[in-house]
Coordinates of C-alpha atoms and ligand atoms in Angstrom, one line a residue:
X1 CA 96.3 87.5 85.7
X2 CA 99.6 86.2 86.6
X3 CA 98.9 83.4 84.2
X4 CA 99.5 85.5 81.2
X5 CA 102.9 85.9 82.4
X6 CA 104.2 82.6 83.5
X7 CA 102.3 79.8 81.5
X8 CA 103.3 76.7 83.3
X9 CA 100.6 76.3 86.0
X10 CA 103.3 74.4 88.5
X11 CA 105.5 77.8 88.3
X12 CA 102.6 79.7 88.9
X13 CA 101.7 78.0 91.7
X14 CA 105.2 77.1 93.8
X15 CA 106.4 81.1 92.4
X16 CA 105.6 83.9 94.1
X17 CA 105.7 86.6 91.6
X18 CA 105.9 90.2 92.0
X19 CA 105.6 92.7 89.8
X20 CA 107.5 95.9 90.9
X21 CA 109.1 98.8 88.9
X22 CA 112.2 99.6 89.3
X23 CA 113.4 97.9 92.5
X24 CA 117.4 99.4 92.5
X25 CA 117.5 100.1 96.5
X26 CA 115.9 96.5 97.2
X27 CA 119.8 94.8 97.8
X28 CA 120.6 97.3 100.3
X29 CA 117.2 97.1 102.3
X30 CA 116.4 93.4 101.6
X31 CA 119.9 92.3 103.6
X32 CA 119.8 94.4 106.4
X33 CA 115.6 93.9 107.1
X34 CA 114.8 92.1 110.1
X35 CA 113.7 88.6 109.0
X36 CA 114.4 88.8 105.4
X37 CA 116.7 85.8 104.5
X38 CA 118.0 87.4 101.3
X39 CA 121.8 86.8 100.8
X40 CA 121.9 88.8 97.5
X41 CA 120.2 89.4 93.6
X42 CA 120.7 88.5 90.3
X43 CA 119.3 91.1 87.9
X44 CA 118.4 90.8 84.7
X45 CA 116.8 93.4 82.1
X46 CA 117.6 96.7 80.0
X47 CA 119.0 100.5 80.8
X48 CA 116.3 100.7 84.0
X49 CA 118.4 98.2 85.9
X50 CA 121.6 98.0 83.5
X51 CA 124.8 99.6 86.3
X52 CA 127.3 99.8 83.7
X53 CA 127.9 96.8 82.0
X54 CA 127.4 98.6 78.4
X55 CA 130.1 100.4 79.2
X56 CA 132.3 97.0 78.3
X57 CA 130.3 97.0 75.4
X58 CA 132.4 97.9 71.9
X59 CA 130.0 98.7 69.4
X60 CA 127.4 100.0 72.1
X61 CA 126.3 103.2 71.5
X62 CA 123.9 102.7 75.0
X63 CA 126.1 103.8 77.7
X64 CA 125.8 106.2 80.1
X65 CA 129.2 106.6 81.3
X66 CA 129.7 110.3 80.6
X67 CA 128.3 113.5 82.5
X68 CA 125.5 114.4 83.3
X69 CA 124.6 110.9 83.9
X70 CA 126.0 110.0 87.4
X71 CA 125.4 113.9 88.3
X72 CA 124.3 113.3 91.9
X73 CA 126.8 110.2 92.5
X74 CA 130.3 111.3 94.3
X75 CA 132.4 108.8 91.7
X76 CA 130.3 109.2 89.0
X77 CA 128.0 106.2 87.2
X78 CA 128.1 103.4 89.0
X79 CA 130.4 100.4 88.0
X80 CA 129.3 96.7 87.7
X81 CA 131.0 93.7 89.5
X82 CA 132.0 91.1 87.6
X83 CA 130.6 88.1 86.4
X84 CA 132.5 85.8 88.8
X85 CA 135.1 86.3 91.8
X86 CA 134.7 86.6 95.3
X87 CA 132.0 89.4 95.1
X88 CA 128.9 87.2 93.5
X89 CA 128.1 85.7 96.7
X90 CA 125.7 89.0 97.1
X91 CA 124.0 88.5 93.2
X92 CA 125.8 89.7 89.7
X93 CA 123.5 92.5 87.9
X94 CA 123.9 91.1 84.1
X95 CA 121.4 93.8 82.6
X96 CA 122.1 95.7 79.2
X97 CA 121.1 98.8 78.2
X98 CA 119.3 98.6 74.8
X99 CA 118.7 95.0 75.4
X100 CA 114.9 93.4 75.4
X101 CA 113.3 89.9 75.2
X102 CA 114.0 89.3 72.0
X103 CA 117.6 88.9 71.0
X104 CA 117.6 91.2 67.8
X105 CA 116.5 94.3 69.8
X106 CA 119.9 95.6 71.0
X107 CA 121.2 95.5 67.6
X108 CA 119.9 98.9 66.3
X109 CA 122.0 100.4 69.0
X110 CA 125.2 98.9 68.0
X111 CA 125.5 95.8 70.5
X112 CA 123.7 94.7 73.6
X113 CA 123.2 91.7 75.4
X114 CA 120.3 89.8 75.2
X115 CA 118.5 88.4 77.8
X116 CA 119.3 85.3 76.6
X117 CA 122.7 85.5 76.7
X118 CA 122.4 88.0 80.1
X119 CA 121.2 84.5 81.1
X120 CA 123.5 82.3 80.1
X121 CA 126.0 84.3 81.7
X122 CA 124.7 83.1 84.6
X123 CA 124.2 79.6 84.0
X124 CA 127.1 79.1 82.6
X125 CA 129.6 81.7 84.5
X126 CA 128.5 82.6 87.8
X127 CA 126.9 79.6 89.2
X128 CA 129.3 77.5 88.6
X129 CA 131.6 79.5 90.9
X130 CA 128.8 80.4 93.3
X131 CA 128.5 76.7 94.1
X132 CA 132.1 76.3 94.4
X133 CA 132.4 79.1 96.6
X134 CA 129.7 78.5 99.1
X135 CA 130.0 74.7 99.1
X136 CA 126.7 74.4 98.3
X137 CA 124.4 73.3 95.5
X138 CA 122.6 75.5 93.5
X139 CA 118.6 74.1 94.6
X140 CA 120.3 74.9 98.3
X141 CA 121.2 78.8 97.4
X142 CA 119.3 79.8 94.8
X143 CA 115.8 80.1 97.0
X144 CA 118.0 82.7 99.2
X145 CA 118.5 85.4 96.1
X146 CA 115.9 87.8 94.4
X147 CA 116.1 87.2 90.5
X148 CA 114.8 91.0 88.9
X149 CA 114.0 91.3 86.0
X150 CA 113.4 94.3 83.9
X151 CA 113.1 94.0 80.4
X152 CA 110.8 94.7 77.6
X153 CA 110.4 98.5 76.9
X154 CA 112.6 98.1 74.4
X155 CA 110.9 95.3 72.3
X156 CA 108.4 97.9 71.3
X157 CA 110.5 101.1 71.1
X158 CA 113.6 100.3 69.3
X159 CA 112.1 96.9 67.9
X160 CA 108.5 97.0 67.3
X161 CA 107.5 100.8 66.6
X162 CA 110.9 100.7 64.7
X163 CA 109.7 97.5 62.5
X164 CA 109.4 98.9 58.9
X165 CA 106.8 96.4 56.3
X166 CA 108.9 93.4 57.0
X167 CA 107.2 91.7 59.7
X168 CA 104.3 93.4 60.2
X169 CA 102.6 91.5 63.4
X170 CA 99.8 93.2 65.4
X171 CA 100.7 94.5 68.8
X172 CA 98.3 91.9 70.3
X173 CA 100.3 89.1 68.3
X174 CA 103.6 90.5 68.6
X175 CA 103.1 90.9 72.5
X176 CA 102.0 87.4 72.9
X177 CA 105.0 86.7 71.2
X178 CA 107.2 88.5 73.6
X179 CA 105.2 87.5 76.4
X180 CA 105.8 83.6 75.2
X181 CA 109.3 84.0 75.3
X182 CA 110.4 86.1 78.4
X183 CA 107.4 83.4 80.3
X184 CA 110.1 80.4 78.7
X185 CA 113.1 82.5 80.0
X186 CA 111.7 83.0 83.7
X187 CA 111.2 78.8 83.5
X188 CA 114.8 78.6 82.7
X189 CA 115.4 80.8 85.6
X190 CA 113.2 78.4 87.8
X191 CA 114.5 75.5 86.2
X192 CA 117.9 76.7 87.5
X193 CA 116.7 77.2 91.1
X194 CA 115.4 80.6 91.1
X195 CA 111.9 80.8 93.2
X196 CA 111.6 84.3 95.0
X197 CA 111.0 86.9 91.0
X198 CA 111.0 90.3 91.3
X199 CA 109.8 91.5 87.6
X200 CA 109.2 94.9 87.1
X201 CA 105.8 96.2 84.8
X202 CA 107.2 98.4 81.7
X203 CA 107.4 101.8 82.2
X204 CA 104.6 103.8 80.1
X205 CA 106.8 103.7 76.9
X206 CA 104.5 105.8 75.1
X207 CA 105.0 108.9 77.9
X208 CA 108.3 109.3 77.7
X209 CA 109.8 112.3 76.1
X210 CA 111.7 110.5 73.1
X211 CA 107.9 109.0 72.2
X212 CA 105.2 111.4 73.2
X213 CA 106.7 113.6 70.0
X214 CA 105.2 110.9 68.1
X215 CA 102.5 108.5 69.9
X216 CA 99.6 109.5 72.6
X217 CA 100.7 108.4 75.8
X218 CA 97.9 106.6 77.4
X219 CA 96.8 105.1 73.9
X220 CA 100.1 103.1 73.9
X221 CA 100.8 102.5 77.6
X222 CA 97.8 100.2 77.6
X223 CA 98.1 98.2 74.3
X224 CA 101.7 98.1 74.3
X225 CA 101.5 96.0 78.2
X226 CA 103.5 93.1 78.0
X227 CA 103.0 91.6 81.3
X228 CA 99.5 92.1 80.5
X229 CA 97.2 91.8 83.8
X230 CA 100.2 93.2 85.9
X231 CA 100.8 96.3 83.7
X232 CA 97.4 97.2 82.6
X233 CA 97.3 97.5 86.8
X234 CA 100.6 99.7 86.9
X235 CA 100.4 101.7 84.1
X236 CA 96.7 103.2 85.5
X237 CA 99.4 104.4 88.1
X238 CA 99.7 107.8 87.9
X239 CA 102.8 109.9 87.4
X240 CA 104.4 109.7 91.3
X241 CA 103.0 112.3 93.2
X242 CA 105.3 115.8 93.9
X243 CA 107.0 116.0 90.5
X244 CA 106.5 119.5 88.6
X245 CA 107.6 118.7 85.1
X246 CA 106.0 115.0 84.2
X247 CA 107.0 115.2 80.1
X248 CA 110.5 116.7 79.6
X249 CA 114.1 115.4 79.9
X250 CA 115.9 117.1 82.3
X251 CA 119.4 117.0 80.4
X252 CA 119.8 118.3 77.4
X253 CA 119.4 115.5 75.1
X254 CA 122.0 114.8 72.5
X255 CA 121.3 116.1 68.6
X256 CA 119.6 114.4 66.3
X257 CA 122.0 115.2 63.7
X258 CA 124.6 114.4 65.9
X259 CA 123.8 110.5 66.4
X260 CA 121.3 111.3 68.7
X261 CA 118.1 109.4 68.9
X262 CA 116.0 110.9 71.3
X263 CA 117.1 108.9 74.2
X264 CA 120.6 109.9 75.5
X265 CA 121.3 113.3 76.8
X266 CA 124.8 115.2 75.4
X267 CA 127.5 114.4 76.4
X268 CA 128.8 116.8 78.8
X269 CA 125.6 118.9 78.4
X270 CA 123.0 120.2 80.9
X271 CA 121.5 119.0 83.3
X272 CA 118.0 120.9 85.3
X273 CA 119.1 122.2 88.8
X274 CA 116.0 121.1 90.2
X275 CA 115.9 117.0 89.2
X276 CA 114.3 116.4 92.1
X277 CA 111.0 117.7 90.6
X278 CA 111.8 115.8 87.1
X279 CA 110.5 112.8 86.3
X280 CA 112.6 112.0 83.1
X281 CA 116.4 112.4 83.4
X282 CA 116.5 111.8 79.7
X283 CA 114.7 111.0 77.1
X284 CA 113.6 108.1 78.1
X285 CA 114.9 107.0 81.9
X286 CA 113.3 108.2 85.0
X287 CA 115.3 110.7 87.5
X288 CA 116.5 109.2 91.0
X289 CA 113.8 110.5 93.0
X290 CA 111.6 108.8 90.4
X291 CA 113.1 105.7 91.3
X292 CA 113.7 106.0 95.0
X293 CA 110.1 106.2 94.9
X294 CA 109.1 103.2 92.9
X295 CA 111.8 101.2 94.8
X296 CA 109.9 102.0 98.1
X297 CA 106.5 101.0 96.9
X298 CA 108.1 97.8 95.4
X299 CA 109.1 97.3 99.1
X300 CA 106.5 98.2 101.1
X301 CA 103.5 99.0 99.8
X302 CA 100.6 97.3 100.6
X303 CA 98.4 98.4 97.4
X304 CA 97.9 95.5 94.7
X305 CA 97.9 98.9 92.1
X306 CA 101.6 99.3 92.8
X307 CA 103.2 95.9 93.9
X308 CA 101.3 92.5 93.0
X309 CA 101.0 89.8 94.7
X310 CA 103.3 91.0 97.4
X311 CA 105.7 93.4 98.0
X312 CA 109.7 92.8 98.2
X313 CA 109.7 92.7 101.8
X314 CA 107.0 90.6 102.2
X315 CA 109.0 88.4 99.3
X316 CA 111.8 88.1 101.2
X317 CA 111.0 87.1 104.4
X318 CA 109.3 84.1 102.7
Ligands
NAG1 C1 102.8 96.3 56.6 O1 102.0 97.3 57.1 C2 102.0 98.5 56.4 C3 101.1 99.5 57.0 O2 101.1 99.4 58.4 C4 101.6 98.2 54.9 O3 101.8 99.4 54.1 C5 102.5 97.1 54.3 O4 102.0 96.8 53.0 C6 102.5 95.9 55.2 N1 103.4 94.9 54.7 C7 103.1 93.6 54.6 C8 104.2 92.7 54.1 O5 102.0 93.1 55.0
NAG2 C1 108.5 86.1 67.7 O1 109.8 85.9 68.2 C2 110.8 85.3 67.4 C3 112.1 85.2 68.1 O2 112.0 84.2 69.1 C4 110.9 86.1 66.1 O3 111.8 85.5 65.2 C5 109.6 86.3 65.5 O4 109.7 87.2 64.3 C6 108.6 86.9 66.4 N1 107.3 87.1 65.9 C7 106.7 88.3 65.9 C8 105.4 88.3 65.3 O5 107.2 89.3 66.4
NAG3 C1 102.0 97.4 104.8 O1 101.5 96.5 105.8 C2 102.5 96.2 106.8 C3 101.8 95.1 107.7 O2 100.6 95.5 108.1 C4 103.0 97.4 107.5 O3 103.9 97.1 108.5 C5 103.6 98.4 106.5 O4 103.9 99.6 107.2 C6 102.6 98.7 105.4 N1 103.2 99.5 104.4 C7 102.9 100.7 104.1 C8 103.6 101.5 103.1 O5 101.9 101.3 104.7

């Protein structure tokens, strides 16, 4: 299964990849684990993993730098280091809202970077200085970071679904397409030095509030799988367990008629009290508790359904 996603048989066999969800809390535990020999990660990918760097963005309109977002954080949305300095010995997250595999995807929402670029950013910016810092080449410290990526989502929703008669690919082709490219893009990383991946299935695009109004949810989570064998196994996972309201956003989402597209909640608007029991903070993104709970399984579990081959822990200690 993990061929479909990495096509070069030597990466697939000298990789170990993972495919977890959304694996935010994985820094924090992956340092301080006994055993795991993890000085830091690179991250890679769209909104799910994207810690503000949007918010540098001009023309972005896929930023979450206002209230509600950042609700249940003391100083508000969180703020991203920068590319180099003193503080990328412990990874650079490089992700960008609105941003997918292929490179015109963030444009519908004003500006984005692509994965592409999210990666030359670090070929060309950050390791550079990493190796000057640490003194050491990058096939020496590269094997001691996580490299996460999270990206795709977006390729269907604002890309694909959005695609009017111009090129009119089926899903099957237009996936294979996708899943060509982000496969030649996780090479690069390898190429680089990268070997312990962290890559996170999609989400089940078509269950999210901004798309259930106009797909059925399980009909599109399963054809619209990217990482095909790894996904069709997540997405089968069910809604996490202990949430009362699985379909709506808990903010109020920003007007239609007011720029909105189904995604961001108002500015300054609502939020639920109880987001605890939500699974979507907006239209599309997951609550915290959703993710604290994907992050643990991406961790620890031990069920190939969640976390495939092996979990983060497991990955790290490698
Ligand atoms: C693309 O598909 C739509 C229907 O899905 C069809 O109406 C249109 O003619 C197609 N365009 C081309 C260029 O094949
Ligand atoms: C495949 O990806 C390339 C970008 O690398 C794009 O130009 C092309 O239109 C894509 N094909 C399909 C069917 O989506
Ligand atoms: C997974 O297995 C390991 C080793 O047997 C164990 O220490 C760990 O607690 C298990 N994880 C979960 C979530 O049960």
């Amino acid at each position: 299964m993990a061929s479909q996603i990495i096509s070069s048989r030597l990466l697939l066999l000298a990789l170990p990849v993972l495919a977890c969800v959304f694996p935010c809390s994985c820094h924090a535990r992956a340092t301080d684990n006994n055993g795991a020999r993890i000085r830091g990660m690179f991250v890679f990918g769209s909104s799910l993993v994207d810690n503000g760097n949007n918010n540098f963005l001009k023309n972005s309109i896929a930023k979450a730098d206002f209230l509600p977002y950042g609700i249940d954080f003391p100083s508000g949305p969180s703020v991203t280091p920068p590319l180099r300095g003193r503080k990328i010995i412990h990874g650079v997250n490089y992700a960008s809202g609105a941003s997918g595999i292929l490179d015109d995807t963030g444009s519908r929402a004003g500006n984005a970077i692509s994965l592409n670029q999210q990666l030359r950013n670090f070929e060309e910016v950050t390791l550079p200085d990493l190796e000057a810092q640490m003194g050491f080449r990058r096939r020496e410290l590269l094997p001691e970071f996580l490299f996460v990526v999270g990206t795709g989502g977006n390729d269907y929703s604002f890309n694909y679904f959005l695609r009017q008669s111009t090129a009119n690919a089926s899903l099957e082709v237009f996936t294979a397409n996708l899943t060509k490219i982000l496969s030649g893009r996780l090479q690069k990383l390898y190429r680089l030095g990268g070997r312990k991946f962290v890559l996170m299935a999609l989400n089940p695009i078509g269950c999210s509030p901004m798309m259930s109004a106009t797909t059925t949810c399980p009909a599109l989570t399963s054809s619209s799988s990217i990482l095909t064998g790894l996904s069709e196994r997540l997405s089968e996972t069910p809604v996490p367990r202990g949430f009362k309201d699985t379909t709506s956003s808990c903010c109020e989402l920003m007007a239609l008629n007011r720029g909105g597209n189904g995604v961001l909640c108002k500015k300054e608007g609502k939020a639920c009290k109880d987001r605890n029991s939500h699974v979507f903070f907006d239209g599309l993104h997951p609550t915290e508790a959703v993710n604290i709970q994907i992050a643990t399984k991406a961790y620890n579990s031990n069920l190939t359904s969640e976390v495939y081959p092996i979990n983060v822990k497991q990955l790290s200690m490698f």
